[in-house]
XYZ file of C-alpha atoms in Angstrom:
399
model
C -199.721 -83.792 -221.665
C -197.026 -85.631 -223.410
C -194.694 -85.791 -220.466
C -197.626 -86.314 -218.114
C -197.913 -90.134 -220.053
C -194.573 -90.666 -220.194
C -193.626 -89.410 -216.149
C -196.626 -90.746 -214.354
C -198.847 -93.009 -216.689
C -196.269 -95.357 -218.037
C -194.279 -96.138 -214.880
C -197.525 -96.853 -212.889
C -198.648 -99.038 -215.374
C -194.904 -100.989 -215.739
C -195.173 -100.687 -211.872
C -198.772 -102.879 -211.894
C -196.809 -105.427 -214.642
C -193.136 -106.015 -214.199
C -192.945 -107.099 -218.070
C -195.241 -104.725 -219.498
C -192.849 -102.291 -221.153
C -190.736 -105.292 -222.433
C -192.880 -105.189 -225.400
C -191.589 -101.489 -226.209
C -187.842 -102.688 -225.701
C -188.166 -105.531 -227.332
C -189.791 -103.563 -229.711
C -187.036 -101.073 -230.043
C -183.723 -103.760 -229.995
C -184.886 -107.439 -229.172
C -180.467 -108.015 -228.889
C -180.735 -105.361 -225.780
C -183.402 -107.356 -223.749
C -181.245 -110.651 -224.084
C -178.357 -108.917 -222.665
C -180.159 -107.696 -220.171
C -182.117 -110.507 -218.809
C -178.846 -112.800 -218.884
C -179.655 -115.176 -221.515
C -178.042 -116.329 -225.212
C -181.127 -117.812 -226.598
C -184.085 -115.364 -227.411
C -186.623 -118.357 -227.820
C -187.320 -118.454 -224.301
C -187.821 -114.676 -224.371
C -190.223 -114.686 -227.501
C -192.499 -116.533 -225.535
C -192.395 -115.341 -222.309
C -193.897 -111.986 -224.232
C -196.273 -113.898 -225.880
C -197.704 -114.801 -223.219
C -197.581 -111.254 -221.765
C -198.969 -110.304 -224.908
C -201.937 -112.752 -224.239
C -202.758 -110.530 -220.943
C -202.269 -106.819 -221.807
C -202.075 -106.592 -225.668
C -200.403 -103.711 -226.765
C -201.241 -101.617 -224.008
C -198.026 -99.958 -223.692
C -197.825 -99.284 -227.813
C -200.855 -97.332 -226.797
C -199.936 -95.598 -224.291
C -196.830 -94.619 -225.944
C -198.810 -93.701 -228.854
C -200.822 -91.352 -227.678
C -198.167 -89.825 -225.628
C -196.490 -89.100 -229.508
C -199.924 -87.801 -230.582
C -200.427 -85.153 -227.816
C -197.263 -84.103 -228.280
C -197.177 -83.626 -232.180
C -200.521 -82.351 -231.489
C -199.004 -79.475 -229.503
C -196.223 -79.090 -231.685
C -198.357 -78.440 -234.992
C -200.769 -75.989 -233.186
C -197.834 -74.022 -231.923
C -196.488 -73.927 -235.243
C -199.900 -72.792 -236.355
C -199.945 -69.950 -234.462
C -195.999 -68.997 -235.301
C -197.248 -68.875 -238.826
C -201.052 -66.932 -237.736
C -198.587 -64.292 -236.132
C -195.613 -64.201 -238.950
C -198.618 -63.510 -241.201
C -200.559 -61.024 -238.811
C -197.176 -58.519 -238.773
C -196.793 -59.378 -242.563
C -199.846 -57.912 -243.641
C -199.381 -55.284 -241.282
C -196.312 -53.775 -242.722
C -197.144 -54.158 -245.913
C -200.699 -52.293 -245.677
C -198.938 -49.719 -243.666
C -196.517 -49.743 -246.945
C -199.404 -49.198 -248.678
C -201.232 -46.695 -246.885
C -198.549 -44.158 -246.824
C -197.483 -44.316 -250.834
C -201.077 -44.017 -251.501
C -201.611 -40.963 -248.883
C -198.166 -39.405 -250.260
C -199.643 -39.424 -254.188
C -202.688 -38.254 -252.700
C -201.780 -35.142 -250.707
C -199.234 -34.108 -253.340
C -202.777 -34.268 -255.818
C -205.243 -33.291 -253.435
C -203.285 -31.007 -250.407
C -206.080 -31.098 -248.044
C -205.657 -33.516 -244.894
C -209.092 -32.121 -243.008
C -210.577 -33.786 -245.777
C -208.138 -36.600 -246.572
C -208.273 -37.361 -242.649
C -211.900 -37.666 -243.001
C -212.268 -39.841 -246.211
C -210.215 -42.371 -244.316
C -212.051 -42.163 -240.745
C -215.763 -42.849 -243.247
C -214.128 -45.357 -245.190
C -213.053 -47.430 -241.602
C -216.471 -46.556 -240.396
C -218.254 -48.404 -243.603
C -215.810 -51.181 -242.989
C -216.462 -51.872 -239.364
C -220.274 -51.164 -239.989
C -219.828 -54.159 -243.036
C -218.224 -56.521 -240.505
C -220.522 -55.873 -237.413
C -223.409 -56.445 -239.884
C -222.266 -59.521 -241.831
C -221.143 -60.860 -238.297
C -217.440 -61.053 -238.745
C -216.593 -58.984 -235.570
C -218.555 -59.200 -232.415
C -221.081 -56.038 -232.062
C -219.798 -54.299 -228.499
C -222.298 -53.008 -226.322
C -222.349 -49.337 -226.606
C -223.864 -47.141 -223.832
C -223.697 -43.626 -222.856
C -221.486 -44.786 -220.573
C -219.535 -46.203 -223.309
C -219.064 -43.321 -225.275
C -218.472 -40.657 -222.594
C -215.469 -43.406 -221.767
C -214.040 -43.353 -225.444
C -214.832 -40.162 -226.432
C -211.085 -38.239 -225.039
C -209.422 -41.154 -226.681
C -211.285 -40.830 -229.775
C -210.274 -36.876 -229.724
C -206.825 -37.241 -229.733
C -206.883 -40.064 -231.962
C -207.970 -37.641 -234.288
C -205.840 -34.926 -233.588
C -203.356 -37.474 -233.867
C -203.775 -38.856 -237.313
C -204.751 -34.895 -238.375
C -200.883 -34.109 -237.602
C -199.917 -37.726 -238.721
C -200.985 -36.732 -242.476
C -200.551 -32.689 -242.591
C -196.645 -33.779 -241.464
C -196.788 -36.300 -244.634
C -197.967 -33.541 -246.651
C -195.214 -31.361 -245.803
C -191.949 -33.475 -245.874
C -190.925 -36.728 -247.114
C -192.636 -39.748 -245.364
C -189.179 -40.845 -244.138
C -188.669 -38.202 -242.748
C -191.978 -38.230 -240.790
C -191.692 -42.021 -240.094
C -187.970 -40.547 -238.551
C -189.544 -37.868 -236.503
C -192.421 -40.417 -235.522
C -189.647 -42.353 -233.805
C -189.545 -39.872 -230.863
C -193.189 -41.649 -229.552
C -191.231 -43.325 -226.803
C -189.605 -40.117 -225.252
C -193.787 -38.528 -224.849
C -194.459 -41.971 -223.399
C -191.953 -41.614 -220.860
C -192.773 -37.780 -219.907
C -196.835 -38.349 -220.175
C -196.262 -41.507 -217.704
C -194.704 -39.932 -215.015
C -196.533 -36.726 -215.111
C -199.867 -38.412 -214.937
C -199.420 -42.280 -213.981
C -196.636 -41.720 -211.502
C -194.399 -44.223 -213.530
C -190.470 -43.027 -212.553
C -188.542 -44.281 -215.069
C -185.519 -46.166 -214.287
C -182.033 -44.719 -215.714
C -181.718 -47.168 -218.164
C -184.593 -45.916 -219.768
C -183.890 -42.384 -219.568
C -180.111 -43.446 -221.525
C -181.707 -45.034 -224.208
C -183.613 -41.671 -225.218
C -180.239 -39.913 -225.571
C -179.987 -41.917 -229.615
C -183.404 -41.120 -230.279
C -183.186 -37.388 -229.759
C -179.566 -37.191 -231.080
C -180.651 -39.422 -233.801
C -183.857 -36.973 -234.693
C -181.591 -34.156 -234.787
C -178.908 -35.539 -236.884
C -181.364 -36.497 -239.575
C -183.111 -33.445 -239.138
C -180.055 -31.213 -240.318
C -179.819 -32.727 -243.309
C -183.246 -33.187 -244.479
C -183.917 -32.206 -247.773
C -187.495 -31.330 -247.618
C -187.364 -29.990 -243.884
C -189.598 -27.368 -242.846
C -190.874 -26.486 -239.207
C -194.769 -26.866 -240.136
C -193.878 -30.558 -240.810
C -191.624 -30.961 -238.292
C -193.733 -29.488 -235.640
C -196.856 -31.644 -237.234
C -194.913 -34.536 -236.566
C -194.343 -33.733 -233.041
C -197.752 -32.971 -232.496
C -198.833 -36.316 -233.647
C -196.420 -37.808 -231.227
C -198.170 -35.708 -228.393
C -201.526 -36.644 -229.120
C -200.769 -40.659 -229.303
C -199.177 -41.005 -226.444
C -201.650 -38.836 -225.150
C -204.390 -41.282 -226.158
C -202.081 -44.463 -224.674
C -201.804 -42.768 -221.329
C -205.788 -41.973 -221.059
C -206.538 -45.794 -221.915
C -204.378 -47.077 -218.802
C -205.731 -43.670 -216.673
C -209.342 -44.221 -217.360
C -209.198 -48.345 -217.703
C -212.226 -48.284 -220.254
C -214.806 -49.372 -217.748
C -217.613 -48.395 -218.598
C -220.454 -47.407 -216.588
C -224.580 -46.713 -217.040
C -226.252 -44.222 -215.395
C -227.859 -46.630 -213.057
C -224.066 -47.294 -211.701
C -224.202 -50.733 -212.780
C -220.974 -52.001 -214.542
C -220.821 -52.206 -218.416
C -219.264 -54.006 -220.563
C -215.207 -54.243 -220.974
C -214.145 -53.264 -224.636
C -211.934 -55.325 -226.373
C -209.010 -54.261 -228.447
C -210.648 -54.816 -231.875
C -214.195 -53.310 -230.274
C -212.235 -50.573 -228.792
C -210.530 -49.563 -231.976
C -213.652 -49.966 -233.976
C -215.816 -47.382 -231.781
C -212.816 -44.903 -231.991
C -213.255 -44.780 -236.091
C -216.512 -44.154 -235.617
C -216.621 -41.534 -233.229
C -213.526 -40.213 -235.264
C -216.000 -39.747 -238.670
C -218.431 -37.960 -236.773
C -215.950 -35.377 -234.516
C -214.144 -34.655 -237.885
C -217.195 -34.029 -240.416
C -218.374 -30.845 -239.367
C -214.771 -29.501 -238.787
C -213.940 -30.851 -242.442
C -217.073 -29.280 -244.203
C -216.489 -26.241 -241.979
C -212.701 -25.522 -243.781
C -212.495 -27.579 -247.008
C -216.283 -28.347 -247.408
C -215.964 -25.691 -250.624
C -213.393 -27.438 -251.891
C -214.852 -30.131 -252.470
C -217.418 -28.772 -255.558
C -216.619 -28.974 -259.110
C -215.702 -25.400 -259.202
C -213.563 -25.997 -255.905
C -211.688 -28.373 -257.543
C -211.332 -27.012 -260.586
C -209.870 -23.577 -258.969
C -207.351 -26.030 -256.852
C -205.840 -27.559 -260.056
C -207.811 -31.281 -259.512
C -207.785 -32.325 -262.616
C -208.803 -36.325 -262.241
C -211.813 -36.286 -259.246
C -211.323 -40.113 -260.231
C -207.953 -40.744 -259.377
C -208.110 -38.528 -256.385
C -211.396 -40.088 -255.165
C -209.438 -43.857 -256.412
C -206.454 -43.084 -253.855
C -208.461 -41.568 -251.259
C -210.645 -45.645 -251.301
C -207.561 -47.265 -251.515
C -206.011 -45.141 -248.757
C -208.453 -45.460 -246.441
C -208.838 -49.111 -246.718
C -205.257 -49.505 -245.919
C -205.348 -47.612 -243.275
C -208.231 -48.896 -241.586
C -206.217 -52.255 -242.332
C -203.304 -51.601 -241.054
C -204.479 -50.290 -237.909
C -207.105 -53.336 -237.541
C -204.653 -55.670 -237.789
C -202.083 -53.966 -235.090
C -205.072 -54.197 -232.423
C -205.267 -57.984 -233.817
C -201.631 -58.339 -233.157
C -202.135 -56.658 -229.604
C -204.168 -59.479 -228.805
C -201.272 -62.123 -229.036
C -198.491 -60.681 -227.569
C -197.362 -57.953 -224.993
C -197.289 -54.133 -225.215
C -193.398 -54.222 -225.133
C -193.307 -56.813 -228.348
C -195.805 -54.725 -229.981
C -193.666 -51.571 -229.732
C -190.707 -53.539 -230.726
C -192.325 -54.705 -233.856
C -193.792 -51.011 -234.552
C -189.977 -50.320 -234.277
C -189.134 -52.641 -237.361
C -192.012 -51.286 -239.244
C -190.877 -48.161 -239.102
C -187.151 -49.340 -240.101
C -189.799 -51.232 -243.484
C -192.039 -48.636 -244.033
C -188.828 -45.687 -244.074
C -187.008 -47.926 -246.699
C -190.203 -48.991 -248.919
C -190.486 -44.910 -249.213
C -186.838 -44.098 -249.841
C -186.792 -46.349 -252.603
C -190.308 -45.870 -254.070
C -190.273 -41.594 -253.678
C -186.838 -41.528 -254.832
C -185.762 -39.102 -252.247
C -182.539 -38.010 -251.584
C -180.932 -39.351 -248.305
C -177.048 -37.977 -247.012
C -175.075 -40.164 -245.045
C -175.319 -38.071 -242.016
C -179.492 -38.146 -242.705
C -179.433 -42.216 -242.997
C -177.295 -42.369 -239.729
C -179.487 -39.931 -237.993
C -182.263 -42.174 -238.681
C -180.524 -45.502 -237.980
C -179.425 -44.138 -234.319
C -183.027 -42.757 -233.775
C -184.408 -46.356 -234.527
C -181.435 -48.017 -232.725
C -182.715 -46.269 -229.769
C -186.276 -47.196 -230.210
C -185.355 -50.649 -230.316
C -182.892 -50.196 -227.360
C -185.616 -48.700 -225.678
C -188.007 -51.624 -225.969
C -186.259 -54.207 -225.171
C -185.214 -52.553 -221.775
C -188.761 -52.566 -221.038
C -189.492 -55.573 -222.186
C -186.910 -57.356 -219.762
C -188.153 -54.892 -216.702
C -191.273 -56.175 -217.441
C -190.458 -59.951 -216.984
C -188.737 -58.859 -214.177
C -191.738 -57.146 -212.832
C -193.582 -60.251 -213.399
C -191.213 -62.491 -211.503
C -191.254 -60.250 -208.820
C -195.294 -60.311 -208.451
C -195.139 -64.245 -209.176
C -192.450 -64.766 -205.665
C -194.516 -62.819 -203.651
C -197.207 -64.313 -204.418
């Protein structure tokens, strides 16, 4: 809008008014204008304005100020939302942080993920229940239609966080977070085998760090075992699993008159998924560890603070749900590829935060391991990042 004023507006107003943007140089250097209209005395000047002052008053100072105000306008509102975003991926690392020092202390106390899986899918379905209610989020429409759609994703989303914490159980949580890092090589296979995406060489060369990355650290990992490791994997599996049915299946949903439904957002999306999570996982979870859960249960497992066990399974949850509301949130602003690229420095955070907190023991051929596997996450999403602006140009020329 700013350079609209200044290219079209002002010129075709000067052009109606030979002296009207006199008043802004003689506003800016009055010694400038005499030089330039050929004169030594600025008397005759002053009132030759004055009297073009008489017939447009400060109609150019106007104009010219509200070019400055659109502009500063546009500047503070992108600023704005350079500080909404800086805060959005903020709060998500740090919840993720969170989430897995509390879920570490937990399964160490309480070894049961069926159940600790569970107490985190009900505590994100109270949570979105609170915010449909109160009217923070938007209610979706849910139909048959709807659920038959999210159901598969809501399965492997399960499965996926299942794995997810039975892996954290098992080994250290960098060591997870380092074995997580191999998302992007399932992405690639899943995609061609059901999407028909060939991936370009390029892509297929930045895989080669990740796996020799994964098996560097792997070596010498203190607290490897395969039932981690493998749980790990699985996890990887399931989630890319879940990212290749939401493109395959498009999440239109349909009634059983045929008529179309209504398109899920991101945050509505997410929010059925928890809830359909809860109600998969309950009967599996009272099924295996529903005993467990008794006084005597507990007592013959070696609980000895319920409390604390039910404090960090609250505060676990919560950041959990958190941290995975606020990724959908930041999903919303910017593209797939930047998403995966920040996931990529989370993991770098939430790998160090762990290190440090846990104490664990890390080699230098472990550390390296892990910093190659990450190098080639990274690598890996910036390559598709720049294929897809040049995917975009592409559409854009031919259109």
């Amino acid at each position: 809008m700013a350079s609209l004023l200044k290219t079209r507006v002002v010129p075709s107003l000067a052009a109606k008014n030979g002296t009207f943007c006199s008043l802004l140089v003689l506003k800016t250097s009055s010694r400038r204008v005499v030089r330039a209209s050929g004169r030594s005395s600025a008397v005759p000047l002053r009132s030759a304005v004055s009297s073009v002052s008489s017939r447009r008053p400060l109609t150019c100072l106007a104009v010219a100020a509200s070019a400055g105000d659109v502009h500063d306008g546009s500047n503070h509102t992108e600023m704005m939302q350079t500080l909404v975003l800086g805060s959005l991926f903020a709060g998500w690392y740090a919840a993720n942080i969170a989430f897995n020092i509390y879920n570490k202390q937990l399964l160490k106390a309480f070894a049961f993920p069926l159940t600790i899986t569970e107490a985190q899918f009900l505590v994100g379905s109270c949570v979105t229940l609170v915010a449909w209610g109160s009217g923070l989020q938007r209610v979706p429409k849910i139909t048959w239609g709807t659920i038959k759609s999210v159901l598969p994703l809501a399965v492997v989303h399960t499965m996926g966080n299942l794995l997810t914490n039975m892996s954290l159980g098992a080994v250290a949580v960098s060591f997870t977070h380092t074995i997580k890092a191999m998302e992007p090589i399932f992405s690639v296979a899943l995609s061609a085998a059901f999407l028909g995406d060939t991936p370009s060489p390029l892509v297929l060369a930045t895989l080669l760090p990740i796996i020799g990355g994964v098996a560097m650290a792997s070596m010498t990992e203190a607290t490897f075992n395969w039932f981690g490791f493998l749980s790990a994997m699985g996890s990887n599996l399931t989630f890319q699993s879940r990212n290749v049915l939401s493109k395959k299946l498009m999440l239109k949903k349909k009634d059983a008159d045929g008529k179309g439904g209504e398109q899920l957002d991101n945050m509505g999306l997410f929010s059925v998924i928890t809830l359909l999570s809860a109600a998969l996982l309950m009967p599996v979870t009272l099924l295996f560890e529903g005993w467990k859960l008794s006084p005597a249960g507990l007592a013959e497992m070696g609980v000895r603070s319920p409390n604390g066990v039910l404090m960090h399974a609250a505060m676990a949850g919560l950041c959990f749900h958190l941290y995975q509301q606020v990724s959908y949130m930041i999903l919303q602003r910017v593209s797939p590829v930047t998403h995966s690229i920040g996931n990529c420095v989370k993991r770098v955070v939430v790998i160090s935060a762990s290190v440090l907190f846990f104490r664990n023991p890390v080699s230098m051929q472990n550390a390296l391991g892990t910093a190659l596997a990450l190098a080639g996450v990274f690598l890996y999403g910036t390559v598709k990042r720049h294929q897809a602006i040049a995917a975009g140009k592409k559409i854009s020329a031919s259109e």
